[in-house]
Short mmCIF file of C-alpha atoms in Angstrom, two decimals:
data_model
loop_
_atom_site.label_atom_id
_atom_site.label_comp_id
_atom_site.label_asym_id
_atom_site.label_seq_id
_atom_site.Cartn_x
_atom_site.Cartn_y
_atom_site.Cartn_z
CA UNK G 1495 37.66 -12.73 4.36
CA UNK G 1496 34.45 -14.53 3.33
CA UNK G 1497 31.92 -12.21 1.74
CA UNK G 1498 29.57 -12.37 4.22
CA UNK G 1499 32.46 -11.31 7.53
CA UNK G 1500 33.47 -8.22 5.22
CA UNK G 1501 29.26 -6.72 4.19
CA UNK G 1502 29.30 -7.62 8.54
CA UNK G 1503 32.17 -5.70 8.35
CA UNK G 1504 30.98 -2.69 6.39
CA UNK G 1505 27.71 -2.65 7.96
CA UNK G 1506 28.82 -2.02 11.48
CA UNK G 1507 31.53 0.61 10.66
CA UNK G 1508 28.92 2.55 8.65
CA UNK G 1509 28.59 6.16 10.25
CA UNK G 1510 25.90 6.03 12.59
CA UNK G 1511 23.84 10.41 12.85
CA UNK G 1512 20.68 8.72 14.32
CA UNK G 1513 19.41 10.75 16.59
CA UNK G 1514 19.28 9.22 20.27
CA UNK G 1515 16.40 9.25 22.57
CA UNK G 1516 17.98 12.12 24.39
CA UNK G 1517 19.17 13.87 21.27
CA UNK G 1518 15.20 13.72 20.05
CA UNK G 1519 14.20 15.49 22.69
CA UNK G 1520 16.34 17.83 23.29
CA UNK G 1521 16.27 18.51 18.80
CA UNK G 1522 12.23 19.64 19.76
CA UNK G 1523 13.28 22.81 22.13
CA UNK G 1524 13.90 24.81 18.63
CA UNK G 1525 12.02 27.42 19.59
CA UNK G 1526 8.25 26.05 17.79
CA UNK G 1527 5.26 28.10 17.93
CA UNK G 1528 2.71 25.51 19.33
CA UNK G 1529 -0.10 26.51 20.96
CA UNK G 1530 -3.13 25.01 23.68
CA UNK G 1531 -5.61 26.40 25.69
CA UNK G 1532 -4.92 30.23 24.54
CA UNK G 1533 -1.12 29.90 25.48
CA UNK G 1534 1.73 29.74 23.26
CA UNK G 1535 3.54 26.35 24.77
CA UNK G 1536 6.89 27.49 25.71
CA UNK G 1537 8.52 24.22 26.31
CA UNK G 1538 6.85 21.18 25.07
CA UNK G 1539 9.62 18.41 26.22
CA UNK G 1540 8.43 19.07 30.00
CA UNK G 1541 5.12 20.55 29.26
CA UNK G 1542 2.37 18.72 31.37
CA UNK G 1543 0.06 18.19 27.20
CA UNK G 1544 3.33 16.72 25.27
CA UNK G 1545 6.16 15.03 27.66
CA UNK G 1546 5.12 12.09 27.71
CA UNK G 1547 4.37 11.44 24.84
CA UNK G 1548 7.55 13.40 23.98
CA UNK G 1549 9.15 10.69 25.81
CA UNK G 1550 7.75 7.44 24.52
CA UNK G 1551 8.97 8.22 21.19
CA UNK G 1552 12.26 9.29 22.41
CA UNK G 1553 12.24 5.68 23.67
CA UNK G 1554 11.78 4.22 20.01
CA UNK G 1555 15.09 6.66 18.93
CA UNK G 1556 16.93 5.12 21.80
CA UNK G 1557 16.09 1.13 20.54
CA UNK G 1558 18.02 1.91 17.31
CA UNK G 1559 20.42 1.80 19.31
CA UNK G 1560 19.70 -0.11 21.62
CA UNK G 1561 22.18 -3.45 21.58
CA UNK G 1562 19.22 -5.10 21.86
CA UNK G 1563 17.07 -3.69 18.69
CA UNK G 1564 19.46 -2.94 16.99
CA UNK G 1565 20.31 -5.25 14.52
CA UNK G 1566 16.41 -5.49 13.70
CA UNK G 1567 16.29 -1.69 13.40
CA UNK G 1568 18.37 -0.90 11.40
CA UNK G 1569 20.65 -1.20 8.15
CA UNK G 1570 23.00 0.31 5.57
CA UNK G 1571 21.30 2.81 3.15
CA UNK G 1572 22.52 2.51 -0.16
CA UNK G 1573 22.78 6.31 -0.97
CA UNK G 1574 25.13 7.55 2.02
CA UNK G 1575 26.80 4.68 3.13
CA UNK G 1576 24.46 5.43 6.58
CA UNK G 1577 23.03 3.40 8.60
CA UNK G 1578 19.56 3.71 8.64
CA UNK G 1579 15.88 2.33 9.88
CA UNK G 1580 15.17 -0.47 7.51
CA UNK G 1581 12.17 1.81 6.76
CA UNK G 1582 13.40 4.71 5.82
CA UNK G 1583 15.37 4.60 2.63
CA UNK G 1584 13.60 2.33 -0.57
CA UNK G 1585 13.77 -1.60 -1.05
CA UNK G 1586 14.74 -2.64 -3.37
CA UNK G 1587 13.74 -7.32 -2.97
CA UNK G 1588 10.59 -8.31 -1.28
CA UNK G 1589 14.11 -9.59 1.88
CA UNK G 1590 14.03 -5.52 2.95
CA UNK G 1591 10.23 -5.74 3.12
CA UNK G 1592 10.43 -8.33 5.36
CA UNK G 1593 13.02 -6.44 7.48
CA UNK G 1594 11.87 -3.30 6.84
CA UNK G 1595 8.01 -5.32 8.93
CA UNK G 1596 9.94 -6.54 11.36
CA UNK G 1597 11.59 -2.90 11.99
CA UNK G 1598 7.75 -1.00 12.31
CA UNK G 1599 6.12 -3.77 14.09
CA UNK G 1600 9.40 -3.44 16.85
CA UNK G 1601 8.19 0.30 16.99
CA UNK G 1602 4.45 -0.05 16.98
CA UNK G 1603 4.44 -2.66 19.66
CA UNK G 1604 6.25 -0.36 22.13
CA UNK G 1605 3.03 1.75 22.74
CA UNK G 1606 0.91 -1.33 21.92
CA UNK G 1607 -0.31 0.04 18.65
CA UNK G 1608 -1.65 3.00 20.14
CA UNK G 1609 0.83 5.59 18.33
CA UNK G 1610 -0.17 5.78 15.23
CA UNK G 1611 2.89 8.04 13.44
CA UNK G 1612 5.64 7.46 14.20
CA UNK G 1613 8.92 8.24 12.55
CA UNK G 1614 7.88 5.36 10.02
CA UNK G 1615 4.69 6.36 9.06
CA UNK G 1616 6.26 9.54 7.03
CA UNK G 1617 8.95 6.79 5.88
CA UNK G 1618 6.91 5.91 3.27
CA UNK G 1619 6.65 8.83 1.61
CA UNK G 1620 10.31 9.67 2.75
CA UNK G 1621 12.65 7.21 1.71
CA UNK G 1622 10.90 7.45 -2.01
CA UNK G 1623 12.37 10.26 -2.87
CA UNK G 1624 15.48 8.89 -2.92
CA UNK G 1625 14.44 7.27 -6.39
CA UNK G 1626 11.62 10.08 -7.15
CA UNK G 1627 13.35 13.23 -6.96
CA UNK G 1628 13.75 13.12 -10.71
CA UNK G 1629 10.56 13.54 -10.72
CA UNK G 1630 10.29 16.85 -8.98
CA UNK G 1631 12.41 19.59 -11.11
CA UNK G 1632 13.16 21.67 -11.00
CA UNK G 1633 12.84 21.21 -7.96
CA UNK G 1634 14.83 17.51 -7.03
CA UNK G 1635 17.93 18.11 -4.62
CA UNK G 1636 15.80 19.35 -2.46
CA UNK G 1637 13.53 16.84 -2.61
CA UNK G 1638 17.24 14.41 -2.94
CA UNK G 1639 18.55 16.64 0.00
CA UNK G 1640 15.69 16.66 2.39
CA UNK G 1641 15.70 12.63 1.72
CA UNK G 1642 19.30 12.19 2.93
CA UNK G 1643 18.91 14.05 5.94
CA UNK G 1644 15.31 12.49 6.74
CA UNK G 1645 17.34 9.14 6.59
CA UNK G 1646 20.45 9.57 8.24
CA UNK G 1647 18.83 11.06 11.67
CA UNK G 1648 16.01 9.71 10.63
CA UNK G 1649 14.16 12.71 11.24
CA UNK G 1650 9.97 12.29 12.40
CA UNK G 1651 8.33 14.53 9.73
CA UNK G 1652 3.84 15.00 10.21
CA UNK G 1653 1.95 15.85 7.19
CA UNK G 1654 -0.72 18.27 6.94
CA UNK G 1655 -2.97 17.67 3.16
CA UNK G 1656 -6.48 18.35 3.96
CA UNK G 1657 -7.89 21.06 3.30
CA UNK G 1658 -9.66 22.59 6.53
CA UNK G 1659 -13.27 21.85 5.77
CA UNK G 1660 -14.28 25.22 4.79
CA UNK G 1661 -16.94 25.82 1.35
CA UNK G 1662 -15.42 22.71 -0.43
CA UNK G 1663 -18.90 23.32 -2.12
CA UNK G 1664 -16.69 25.34 -3.88
CA UNK G 1665 -13.60 25.09 -6.03
CA UNK G 1666 -10.41 25.38 -4.15
CA UNK G 1667 -9.46 28.31 -5.80
CA UNK G 1668 -13.13 30.14 -4.49
CA UNK G 1669 -11.35 29.73 -0.89
CA UNK G 1670 -7.76 31.42 -1.79
CA UNK G 1671 -8.60 32.45 2.17
CA UNK G 1672 -8.53 29.71 4.03
CA UNK G 1673 -6.47 27.45 2.45
CA UNK G 1674 -2.45 27.26 1.87
CA UNK G 1675 -1.15 29.22 -1.84
CA UNK G 1676 1.79 30.33 -2.45
CA UNK G 1677 1.07 34.60 -1.37
CA UNK G 1678 4.48 35.95 -2.86
CA UNK G 1679 7.96 35.23 -4.75
CA UNK G 1680 11.49 35.79 -3.14
CA UNK G 1681 15.03 35.64 -4.69
CA UNK G 1682 15.18 32.84 -1.96
CA UNK G 1683 11.43 31.18 -1.72
CA UNK G 1684 8.30 31.55 -1.49
CA UNK G 1685 5.89 33.35 1.58
CA UNK G 1686 2.62 30.95 1.68
CA UNK G 1687 -1.02 31.65 3.83
CA UNK G 1688 -3.34 29.27 3.88
CA UNK G 1689 -3.55 26.42 6.63
CA UNK G 1690 -4.04 22.22 7.25
CA UNK G 1691 -5.29 20.17 8.63
CA UNK G 1692 -4.80 17.25 10.46
CA UNK G 1693 -1.07 17.70 11.26
CA UNK G 1694 -0.76 14.16 13.74
CA UNK G 1695 1.83 14.92 16.61
CA UNK G 1696 3.61 18.01 15.04
CA UNK G 1697 4.21 19.27 18.06
CA UNK G 1698 6.53 16.70 18.11
CA UNK G 1699 7.83 16.58 15.30
CA UNK G 1700 10.48 17.96 13.31
CA UNK G 1701 9.28 18.90 10.27
CA UNK G 1702 5.37 18.46 8.69
CA UNK G 1703 4.99 18.48 4.40
CA UNK G 1704 2.64 20.66 3.45
CA UNK G 1705 0.70 18.65 0.32
CA UNK G 1706 -2.43 18.64 -1.35
CA UNK G 1707 -4.58 15.00 -0.83
CA UNK G 1708 -4.60 14.23 -4.69
CA UNK G 1709 -9.45 14.86 -3.85
CA UNK G 1710 -8.09 18.02 -4.66
CA UNK G 1711 -8.82 18.62 -7.73
CA UNK G 1712 -7.38 22.23 -8.98
CA UNK G 1713 -7.54 24.28 -12.30
CA UNK G 1714 -5.18 24.59 -14.17
CA UNK G 1715 -5.37 28.12 -15.24
CA UNK G 1716 -7.55 28.82 -12.54
CA UNK G 1717 -5.57 26.83 -9.12
CA UNK G 1718 -1.35 27.06 -9.20
CA UNK G 1719 -1.40 28.78 -6.31
CA UNK G 1720 -2.32 26.20 -4.63
CA UNK G 1721 -0.91 23.82 -6.28
CA UNK G 1722 2.35 23.32 -4.10
CA UNK G 1723 4.02 21.19 -2.27
CA UNK G 1724 6.84 21.82 0.30
CA UNK G 1725 8.28 20.68 3.76
CA UNK G 1726 8.33 23.34 6.97
CA UNK G 1727 10.37 22.90 9.69
CA UNK G 1728 8.67 23.59 12.98
CA UNK G 1729 10.34 26.50 14.06
CA UNK G 1730 9.53 28.36 10.47
CA UNK G 1731 8.86 31.72 11.34
CA UNK G 1732 5.23 32.40 10.97
CA UNK G 1733 3.91 28.75 10.85
CA UNK G 1734 1.31 27.86 14.24
CA UNK G 1735 0.57 24.99 15.59
CA UNK G 1736 -2.50 25.62 17.21
CA UNK G 1737 -3.24 21.94 18.92
CA UNK G 1738 -7.35 19.97 20.50
CA UNK G 1739 -7.35 19.12 23.36
CA UNK G 1740 -4.86 17.57 24.62
CA UNK G 1741 -5.97 13.91 26.47
CA UNK G 1742 -2.82 13.91 28.59
CA UNK G 1743 -3.35 17.10 30.22
CA UNK G 1744 -6.95 15.40 31.32
CA UNK G 1745 -5.06 11.81 32.72
CA UNK G 1746 -5.44 10.83 36.08
CA UNK G 1747 -2.85 9.20 36.52
CA UNK G 1748 -0.62 5.87 34.84
CA UNK G 1749 -3.55 3.73 37.18
CA UNK G 1750 -6.74 5.26 35.37
CA UNK G 1751 -4.74 6.23 32.41
CA UNK G 1752 -2.42 4.36 30.96
CA UNK G 1753 -2.70 5.19 27.58
CA UNK G 1754 -3.25 8.67 27.65
CA UNK G 1755 -0.94 9.65 29.39
CA UNK G 1756 1.27 8.31 27.26
CA UNK G 1757 0.50 7.56 23.99
CA UNK G 1758 -0.93 11.10 22.64
CA UNK G 1759 -0.69 12.38 19.58
CA UNK G 1760 -2.41 15.57 19.63
CA UNK G 1761 -3.79 16.45 16.18
CA UNK G 1762 -3.20 19.70 15.23
CA UNK G 1763 -3.86 22.58 12.39
CA UNK G 1764 -1.05 24.10 10.92
CA UNK G 1765 -1.29 27.94 10.22
CA UNK G 1766 0.94 29.67 7.81
CA UNK G 1767 0.95 33.58 8.32
CA UNK G 1768 3.00 34.92 5.64
CA UNK G 1769 5.66 31.40 6.35
CA UNK G 1770 8.62 32.02 4.22
CA UNK G 1771 9.08 28.63 2.86
CA UNK G 1772 13.50 28.91 0.89
CA UNK G 1773 13.42 26.95 -2.25
CA UNK G 1774 15.79 24.01 -0.86
CA UNK G 1775 11.90 23.25 1.44
CA UNK G 1776 10.40 23.54 -1.52
CA UNK G 1777 9.59 20.46 -4.00
CA UNK G 1778 6.30 21.30 -6.26
CA UNK G 1779 5.31 25.37 -6.92
CA UNK G 1780 2.69 25.47 -9.27
CA UNK G 1781 2.65 22.68 -10.37
CA UNK G 1782 -1.72 21.34 -10.72
CA UNK G 1783 -0.64 18.18 -12.78
CA UNK G 1784 2.44 17.61 -10.23
CA UNK G 1785 1.25 18.09 -7.43
CA UNK G 1786 -1.48 15.45 -8.09
CA UNK G 1787 0.56 12.45 -9.72
CA UNK G 1788 3.22 12.51 -6.47
CA UNK G 1789 0.60 9.84 -4.35
CA UNK G 1790 0.37 7.29 -6.56
CA UNK G 1791 4.93 8.21 -7.84
CA UNK G 1792 6.17 8.45 -4.92
CA UNK G 1793 4.93 5.35 -3.31
CA UNK G 1794 3.44 6.90 -0.20
CA UNK G 1795 -0.13 4.88 -0.88
CA UNK G 1796 1.39 0.90 -0.85
CA UNK G 1797 4.06 1.65 1.63
CA UNK G 1798 1.73 4.10 3.90
CA UNK G 1799 -0.59 1.40 3.90
CA UNK G 1800 2.02 -1.37 4.91
CA UNK G 1801 2.88 0.26 7.74
CA UNK G 1802 -0.69 1.21 8.58
CA UNK G 1803 -1.86 -2.76 8.47
CA UNK G 1804 1.79 -3.84 10.66
CA UNK G 1805 0.27 -1.39 13.79
CA UNK G 1806 -2.84 -2.55 13.58
CA UNK G 1807 -1.76 -5.85 13.59
CA UNK G 1808 -0.89 -5.03 16.89
CA UNK G 1809 -4.03 -3.11 17.92
CA UNK G 1810 -5.39 -5.77 17.30
CA UNK G 1811 -3.53 -8.15 19.82
CA UNK G 1812 -3.59 -6.49 21.83
CA UNK G 1813 -7.05 -5.73 21.88
CA UNK G 1814 -7.95 -9.61 22.32
CA UNK G 1815 -6.21 -9.93 24.78
CA UNK G 1816 -7.36 -7.28 27.16
CA UNK G 1817 -10.53 -8.69 25.72
CA UNK G 1818 -9.23 -12.49 25.96
CA UNK G 1819 -8.34 -11.41 29.96
CA UNK G 1820 -11.66 -9.51 30.95
CA UNK G 1821 -14.08 -11.80 30.02
CA UNK G 1822 -12.14 -14.75 32.53
CA UNK G 1823 -11.79 -12.19 35.25
CA UNK G 1824 -15.75 -11.57 34.68
CA UNK G 1825 -16.57 -15.34 34.23
CA UNK G 1826 -18.55 -15.50 30.96
CA UNK G 1827 -15.37 -16.74 28.33
CA UNK G 1828 -16.51 -20.02 28.57
CA UNK G 1829 -19.75 -18.37 26.47
CA UNK G 1830 -20.07 -19.13 23.63
CA UNK G 1831 -21.29 -16.01 22.35
CA UNK G 1832 -18.17 -14.60 24.22
CA UNK G 1833 -16.08 -17.24 22.45
CA UNK G 1834 -17.75 -16.55 19.59
CA UNK G 1835 -16.43 -13.16 19.56
CA UNK G 1836 -13.48 -13.75 20.45
CA UNK G 1837 -12.53 -15.69 17.35
CA UNK G 1838 -13.74 -12.34 14.41
CA UNK G 1839 -11.73 -11.08 16.46
CA UNK G 1840 -8.36 -13.22 16.23
CA UNK G 1841 -9.20 -13.19 12.66
CA UNK G 1842 -9.40 -9.90 11.75
CA UNK G 1843 -5.64 -9.87 13.24
CA UNK G 1844 -5.04 -12.84 11.26
CA UNK G 1845 -5.66 -11.64 8.88
CA UNK G 1846 -4.22 -8.48 8.84
CA UNK G 1847 -1.19 -9.96 9.12
CA UNK G 1848 -1.51 -11.91 6.66
CA UNK G 1849 -2.21 -8.95 4.51
CA UNK G 1850 1.16 -6.77 5.29
CA UNK G 1851 3.01 -10.46 4.39
CA UNK G 1852 1.13 -10.72 1.43
CA UNK G 1853 2.53 -7.18 0.88
CA UNK G 1854 5.99 -7.27 1.07
CA UNK G 1855 6.29 -11.35 -0.15
CA UNK G 1856 4.80 -10.19 -3.24
CA UNK G 1857 6.08 -7.09 -3.95
CA UNK G 1858 5.41 -5.23 -7.09
CA UNK G 1859 8.02 -3.33 -9.23
CA UNK G 1860 9.46 0.83 -7.94
CA UNK G 1861 11.39 3.22 -10.07
CA UNK G 1862 15.09 2.47 -10.47
CA UNK G 1863 14.95 -0.86 -8.80
CA UNK G 1864 13.42 -0.08 -5.89
CA UNK G 1865 9.99 -2.21 -5.26
CA UNK G 1866 6.60 -1.50 -3.44
CA UNK G 1867 3.98 -3.45 -0.80
CA UNK G 1868 2.33 -4.67 -3.83
CA UNK G 1869 -0.61 -2.26 -3.83
CA UNK G 1870 -3.91 -4.64 -4.55
CA UNK G 1871 -3.97 -5.85 -1.67
CA UNK G 1872 -2.80 -2.60 0.43
CA UNK G 1873 -5.95 -0.99 -1.25
CA UNK G 1874 -8.04 -4.57 0.69
CA UNK G 1875 -6.72 -4.04 3.72
CA UNK G 1876 -7.29 -0.06 3.07
CA UNK G 1877 -11.42 -1.08 2.12
CA UNK G 1878 -11.35 -3.11 5.07
CA UNK G 1879 -9.10 -1.46 8.34
CA UNK G 1880 -11.77 0.50 9.85
CA UNK G 1881 -14.89 -2.61 10.14
CA UNK G 1882 -11.93 -4.18 12.04
CA UNK G 1883 -11.92 -1.64 14.65
CA UNK G 1884 -15.73 -1.68 13.43
CA UNK G 1885 -15.97 -4.68 15.33
CA UNK G 1886 -13.49 -4.44 17.91
CA UNK G 1887 -15.28 -2.27 19.58
CA UNK G 1888 -18.82 -3.77 19.13
CA UNK G 1889 -16.69 -7.07 20.29
CA UNK G 1890 -15.49 -4.71 23.69
CA UNK G 1891 -19.78 -2.93 24.47
CA UNK G 1892 -21.37 -6.64 23.83
CA UNK G 1893 -19.13 -8.74 25.87
CA UNK G 1894 -17.47 -6.88 29.10
CA UNK G 1895 -20.44 -4.70 28.20
CA UNK G 1896 -21.14 -2.70 32.67
CA UNK G 1897 -18.39 -4.33 33.77
CA UNK G 1898 -15.90 -1.61 31.31
CA UNK G 1899 -17.89 1.04 33.33
CA UNK G 1900 -18.12 -1.04 36.65
CA UNK G 1901 -14.21 1.11 38.77
CA UNK G 1902 -13.71 2.81 40.58
CA UNK G 1903 -12.76 6.71 40.44
CA UNK G 1904 -9.59 6.60 40.56
CA UNK G 1905 -7.12 4.74 41.52
CA UNK G 1906 -7.16 6.59 44.80
CA UNK G 1907 -9.45 4.69 46.04
CA UNK G 1908 -7.88 1.78 46.04
CA UNK G 1909 -5.24 2.84 48.79
CA UNK G 1910 -8.15 4.11 50.56
CA UNK G 1911 -7.74 1.96 53.59
CA UNK G 1912 -11.94 1.91 54.76
CA UNK G 1913 -12.57 1.33 51.33
CA UNK G 1914 -9.91 -0.96 50.49
CA UNK G 1915 -11.90 -4.23 51.79
CA UNK G 1916 -14.96 -3.46 50.11
CA UNK G 1917 -13.50 -2.72 46.51
CA UNK G 1918 -11.59 -6.37 47.30
CA UNK G 1919 -15.05 -8.28 47.66
CA UNK G 1920 -16.71 -6.40 45.52
CA UNK G 1921 -14.46 -5.61 43.23
CA UNK G 1922 -12.41 -8.51 42.34
CA UNK G 1923 -12.77 -10.96 39.32
CA UNK G 1924 -12.80 -14.44 39.18
CA UNK G 1925 -10.13 -15.20 38.16
CA UNK G 1926 -8.53 -12.06 39.83
CA UNK G 1927 -7.83 -9.29 42.92
CA UNK G 1928 -10.20 -6.02 42.87
CA UNK G 1929 -7.53 -4.49 41.70
CA UNK G 1930 -6.00 -6.95 38.72
CA UNK G 1931 -9.72 -6.71 37.78
CA UNK G 1932 -10.07 -2.61 38.45
CA UNK G 1933 -6.51 -2.18 36.67
CA UNK G 1934 -7.33 -4.19 33.24
CA UNK G 1935 -11.17 -2.58 32.46
CA UNK G 1936 -9.61 1.27 33.70
CA UNK G 1937 -7.42 0.12 30.81
CA UNK G 1938 -9.90 -0.94 28.14
CA UNK G 1939 -12.45 1.72 28.81
CA UNK G 1940 -8.68 4.66 28.17
CA UNK G 1941 -9.09 2.37 25.06
CA UNK G 1942 -12.16 2.61 24.02
CA UNK G 1943 -14.47 5.05 25.82
CA UNK G 1944 -12.54 7.65 26.78
CA UNK G 1945 -11.45 10.91 24.71
CA UNK G 1946 -8.56 9.11 24.15
CA UNK G 1947 -10.27 5.98 23.30
CA UNK G 1948 -12.79 8.23 21.19
CA UNK G 1949 -10.12 9.74 18.78
CA UNK G 1950 -8.62 6.99 18.03
CA UNK G 1951 -12.39 5.37 17.08
CA UNK G 1952 -12.61 8.51 14.95
CA UNK G 1953 -9.41 7.81 14.01
CA UNK G 1954 -9.34 4.48 12.52
CA UNK G 1955 -12.10 5.04 10.79
CA UNK G 1956 -10.56 7.65 8.49
CA UNK G 1957 -7.33 6.75 8.27
CA UNK G 1958 -7.36 5.75 4.69
CA UNK G 1959 -10.10 8.88 4.15
CA UNK G 1960 -13.79 9.39 4.01
CA UNK G 1961 -15.26 5.48 3.20
CA UNK G 1962 -17.26 5.57 0.23
CA UNK G 1963 -13.89 6.62 -1.40
CA UNK G 1964 -11.73 4.00 0.61
CA UNK G 1965 -14.13 1.80 -1.67
CA UNK G 1966 -14.03 3.47 -4.61
CA UNK G 1967 -10.44 4.97 -4.76
CA UNK G 1968 -10.64 0.17 -4.38
CA UNK G 1969 -13.22 0.44 -7.53
CA UNK G 1970 -10.63 2.87 -9.41
CA UNK G 1971 -7.46 1.72 -9.35
CA UNK G 1972 -8.15 -1.86 -10.13
CA UNK G 1973 -10.17 -1.47 -13.35
CA UNK G 1974 -7.28 1.51 -14.46
CA UNK G 1975 -4.85 -1.98 -13.38
CA UNK G 1976 -6.88 -3.64 -15.97
CA UNK G 1977 -8.80 -6.73 -12.76
CA UNK G 1978 -11.60 -6.81 -13.55
CA UNK G 1979 -11.10 -6.85 -16.74
CA UNK G 1980 -9.25 -9.75 -15.97
CA UNK G 1981 -12.43 -10.82 -14.17
CA UNK G 1982 -14.95 -10.55 -16.49
CA UNK G 1983 -12.78 -12.74 -18.49
CA UNK G 1984 -13.23 -15.60 -15.91
CA UNK G 1985 -17.10 -14.96 -15.99
CA UNK G 1986 -17.31 -15.02 -20.10
CA UNK G 1987 -14.43 -17.87 -19.80
CA UNK G 1988 -16.86 -19.36 -17.89
CA UNK G 1989 -20.37 -18.26 -20.33
CA UNK G 1990 -18.52 -19.67 -23.19
CA UNK G 1991 -19.00 -23.62 -21.36
CA UNK G 1992 -22.53 -23.48 -21.89
CA UNK G 1993 -25.30 -22.13 -24.26
CA UNK G 1994 -29.19 -22.52 -24.67
CA UNK G 1995 -28.60 -26.32 -26.65
CA UNK G 1996 -25.98 -27.31 -23.55
CA UNK G 1997 -22.30 -27.77 -22.52
CA UNK G 1998 -20.47 -27.02 -25.65
CA UNK G 1999 -17.19 -27.79 -25.11
CA UNK G 2000 -14.69 -29.70 -22.45
CA UNK G 2001 -15.45 -33.55 -21.03
CA UNK G 2002 -19.65 -31.86 -20.19
CA UNK G 2003 -19.99 -32.08 -23.34
CA UNK G 2004 -18.96 -35.82 -24.20
#
């Protein structure tokens, strides 16, 4: 048997413990404390605030097993021998990253780019535990154990690394009544108290990663009780998930709210009310230096922006399709300004996709023979991505304008026998029926103008951090990597070509 055939046969025989869609839904019935509108949610799987979002995620898990998509989505993990999602294990070549991009893209297309915290999002961090577990000593076994469990099952893990926006003018150790800190150490683990945000989609995940953002600036000798990183299963006693309003629950119908009715990733605050965290779930404990280092050491930054850029390219592609169809239905698609706006939106989409190609095809070395998406390209995407969504809003508001809101209140109006002939006359499109026109513009409004759309605008602006900080981080990273020195050398080379007396070298001086 040829080597390629043996490899393929081994891959087909690899153990497959990845969750199916049904298994994922059942796994959410674990006694977690989720609160919404003053009540504890008894069952997130069937609650009207979470039901369709849960099923949207279940579709992702089904794709891991569907014969049509399984090969694109999965590979064999060299660390465990199990079949895993391609992005849930570290990449060892540019080819691995390119294949991981295909898997991320396939999942992103299943929500048209509008589910941001799908299970592969936290793979940007969790996969790194396989090759960086030594960094977390004396909790290296915790890191390794969580990686193996996570990758084998394809678990969904949210994260909460931001301190609540309370007393931010004070040092973190002066806000101990709010920020997550350890309040007791026991033989079997630690007891923590405090709050963290924003745990996007946490009501529908299996666990939450809780850590510190790298800007927390915890002072050595003063903030050790806050210098923590751990993973908390969602049914951890004492952990409460406090949700924002549910856009899914407010959705009128699939016709009226085709996005918010099924893709609402409810953001929440995690409150730890003297919650017990076993040692096997702890990664960093009372170490102010290490808690500031795990961001760059983990691969989270470049891998996270790789996943985010792939999703954003799909989202921009989807919006370009809506804008094109909308202007055709309005009969304005041939107007010069409209064409220019659509052209720029397409340019943002193409550039975003090109960045993901460059990040994968031109990677940089990672730990233990792995590779990471190139950080320079990731930093560029991180700084420019919010502009692409801001411009998208502008194009729709300029070129579709009142058409975005010139729709009947609901699909029920379209079903009214007396009203329908009038709607067919006055709501028709230049290139389609009234039903088609109304359906498209309700889709556009759900993407941009509803509460769901407003949340996405806020999310994309702050996805990678505050706008100023994103740019400052790009500068700091480029300076630390020596790039500005290289760029300055290029300037010096240019100025060495001439002086007050004229050209000093090259053919110019002849």
